[in-house]
DNA sequence: AGCACA
């Protein structure tokens, strides 16, 4: 038992090799793209720097997204930790992406512009003749140029189009104030705010100095609080999943 | 289910 078995449970189960980009599917298709990307960014940024988040509306790509990290370690951590995480009421399924993301290829100089990709309506009369004589890999792109880098997330828009499908255990009285437990004891209000502030109606995070590990998060109304709770329920700020309930009145 | 880079 050398204890080095951690690598076995990763993403090689389906033959895909580790990649700085993770491929996520089983995402809730009702969520608008912008909100989806914003939430993915918020939820995954804890694992490392995110270069880009990509998602598309087309039929073939609904419910899927790509999150490009700066390094493989972050991607691996994200893959393991967020596997089956209930995101907009659906457990997200995460794998390593099969191929290198363009933004990465551009940064390391291996980017080759694809000529025919989007127009898949072209008739497949000839499929050989690869034009490899164009030396396009000398793109001369700056190494740390990340054209699609994810900037500061605007939080003016409503992330939620989904109805308040609450996963409530039993008899619970909704409240516009949430009670958050099992936080890491060194969690700060500012840290929590990063997660809770992205949902509509967010007002403030309050922490009790005498009681580490808990917080109150206030929203404008119960529906808003419920929506935020649903997304962040069980989310791991550090190691342990936080527990969110309605605060008692 | 589905691996792209609008």
PDB file of N, CA and C in Angstrom, chain A residues 43 46-47 80-83 85 182-184 195 232-242:
ATOM      1  N   UNK A  43     -18.233  29.318  -9.099  1.00  0.00           N
ATOM      2  CA  UNK A  43     -18.189  28.061  -8.385  1.00  0.00           C
ATOM      3  C   UNK A  43     -16.838  27.334  -8.556  1.00  0.00           C
ATOM      4  N   UNK A  46     -12.535  28.774  -7.054  1.00  0.00           N
ATOM      5  CA  UNK A  46     -11.838  28.401  -5.826  1.00  0.00           C
ATOM      6  C   UNK A  46     -10.717  27.396  -6.066  1.00  0.00           C
ATOM      7  N   UNK A  47     -10.736  26.741  -7.224  1.00  0.00           N
ATOM      8  CA  UNK A  47      -9.731  25.706  -7.478  1.00  0.00           C
ATOM      9  C   UNK A  47      -8.506  26.240  -8.199  1.00  0.00           C
ATOM     10  N   UNK A  80     -12.532  16.507  -9.338  1.00  0.00           N
ATOM     11  CA  UNK A  80     -12.803  15.581  -8.244  1.00  0.00           C
ATOM     12  C   UNK A  80     -13.783  16.150  -7.227  1.00  0.00           C
ATOM     13  N   UNK A  81     -13.588  17.416  -6.928  1.00  0.00           N
ATOM     14  CA  UNK A  81     -14.377  17.996  -5.849  1.00  0.00           C
ATOM     15  C   UNK A  81     -15.792  18.356  -6.275  1.00  0.00           C
ATOM     16  N   UNK A  82     -15.944  18.692  -7.518  1.00  0.00           N
ATOM     17  CA  UNK A  82     -17.257  19.174  -7.960  1.00  0.00           C
ATOM     18  C   UNK A  82     -18.047  18.129  -8.733  1.00  0.00           C
ATOM     19  N   UNK A  83     -17.505  16.962  -8.822  1.00  0.00           N
ATOM     20  CA  UNK A  83     -18.228  15.887  -9.493  1.00  0.00           C
ATOM     21  C   UNK A  83     -19.589  15.686  -8.822  1.00  0.00           C
ATOM     22  N   UNK A  85     -21.808  17.709  -8.213  1.00  0.00           N
ATOM     23  CA  UNK A  85     -22.284  18.838  -7.418  1.00  0.00           C
ATOM     24  C   UNK A  85     -23.637  19.313  -7.945  1.00  0.00           C
ATOM     25  N   UNK A 182     -21.457  25.150   9.141  1.00  0.00           N
ATOM     26  CA  UNK A 182     -20.347  24.282   8.750  1.00  0.00           C
ATOM     27  C   UNK A 182     -19.379  24.949   7.777  1.00  0.00           C
ATOM     28  N   UNK A 183     -19.189  26.201   8.001  1.00  0.00           N
ATOM     29  CA  UNK A 183     -18.195  26.933   7.226  1.00  0.00           C
ATOM     30  C   UNK A 183     -16.825  26.714   7.851  1.00  0.00           C
ATOM     31  N   UNK A 184     -15.780  26.862   7.044  1.00  0.00           N
ATOM     32  CA  UNK A 184     -14.446  26.847   7.661  1.00  0.00           C
ATOM     33  C   UNK A 184     -14.331  28.003   8.647  1.00  0.00           C
ATOM     34  N   UNK A 195     -19.681  34.500  -3.093  1.00  0.00           N
ATOM     35  CA  UNK A 195     -20.576  33.461  -3.588  1.00  0.00           C
ATOM     36  C   UNK A 195     -22.034  33.903  -3.552  1.00  0.00           C
ATOM     37  N   UNK A 232     -26.211  27.065  -3.948  1.00  0.00           N
ATOM     38  CA  UNK A 232     -25.014  26.968  -3.112  1.00  0.00           C
ATOM     39  C   UNK A 232     -25.091  25.879  -2.045  1.00  0.00           C
ATOM     40  N   UNK A 233     -26.197  25.215  -1.995  1.00  0.00           N
ATOM     41  CA  UNK A 233     -26.353  24.171  -0.974  1.00  0.00           C
ATOM     42  C   UNK A 233     -25.255  23.115  -1.094  1.00  0.00           C
ATOM     43  N   UNK A 234     -24.590  22.862  -0.007  1.00  0.00           N
ATOM     44  CA  UNK A 234     -23.570  21.819  -0.015  1.00  0.00           C
ATOM     45  C   UNK A 234     -22.259  22.234  -0.657  1.00  0.00           C
ATOM     46  N   UNK A 235     -22.184  23.465  -1.049  1.00  0.00           N
ATOM     47  CA  UNK A 235     -20.963  23.913  -1.719  1.00  0.00           C
ATOM     48  C   UNK A 235     -19.787  23.932  -0.740  1.00  0.00           C
ATOM     49  N   UNK A 236     -18.651  23.483  -1.236  1.00  0.00           N
ATOM     50  CA  UNK A 236     -17.473  23.428  -0.389  1.00  0.00           C
ATOM     51  C   UNK A 236     -16.639  24.680  -0.537  1.00  0.00           C
ATOM     52  N   UNK A 237     -16.654  25.493   0.461  1.00  0.00           N
ATOM     53  CA  UNK A 237     -15.790  26.673   0.445  1.00  0.00           C
ATOM     54  C   UNK A 237     -14.346  26.224   0.605  1.00  0.00           C
ATOM     55  N   UNK A 238     -14.134  25.279   1.464  1.00  0.00           N
ATOM     56  CA  UNK A 238     -12.774  24.815   1.670  1.00  0.00           C
ATOM     57  C   UNK A 238     -12.749  23.281   1.640  1.00  0.00           C
ATOM     58  N   UNK A 239     -13.161  22.689   2.687  1.00  0.00           N
ATOM     59  CA  UNK A 239     -13.146  21.231   2.742  1.00  0.00           C
ATOM     60  C   UNK A 239     -14.544  20.650   2.894  1.00  0.00           C
ATOM     61  N   UNK A 240     -15.276  21.238   3.800  1.00  0.00           N
ATOM     62  CA  UNK A 240     -16.572  20.666   4.122  1.00  0.00           C
ATOM     63  C   UNK A 240     -17.711  21.394   3.429  1.00  0.00           C
ATOM     64  N   UNK A 241     -18.709  20.640   3.019  1.00  0.00           N
ATOM     65  CA  UNK A 241     -19.856  21.269   2.397  1.00  0.00           C
ATOM     66  C   UNK A 241     -20.625  22.126   3.403  1.00  0.00           C
ATOM     67  N   UNK A 242     -20.965  23.316   2.983  1.00  0.00           N
ATOM     68  CA  UNK A 242     -21.732  24.149   3.902  1.00  0.00           C
ATOM     69  C   UNK A 242     -23.210  23.764   3.881  1.00  0.00           C
TER      70      UNK A 242
END
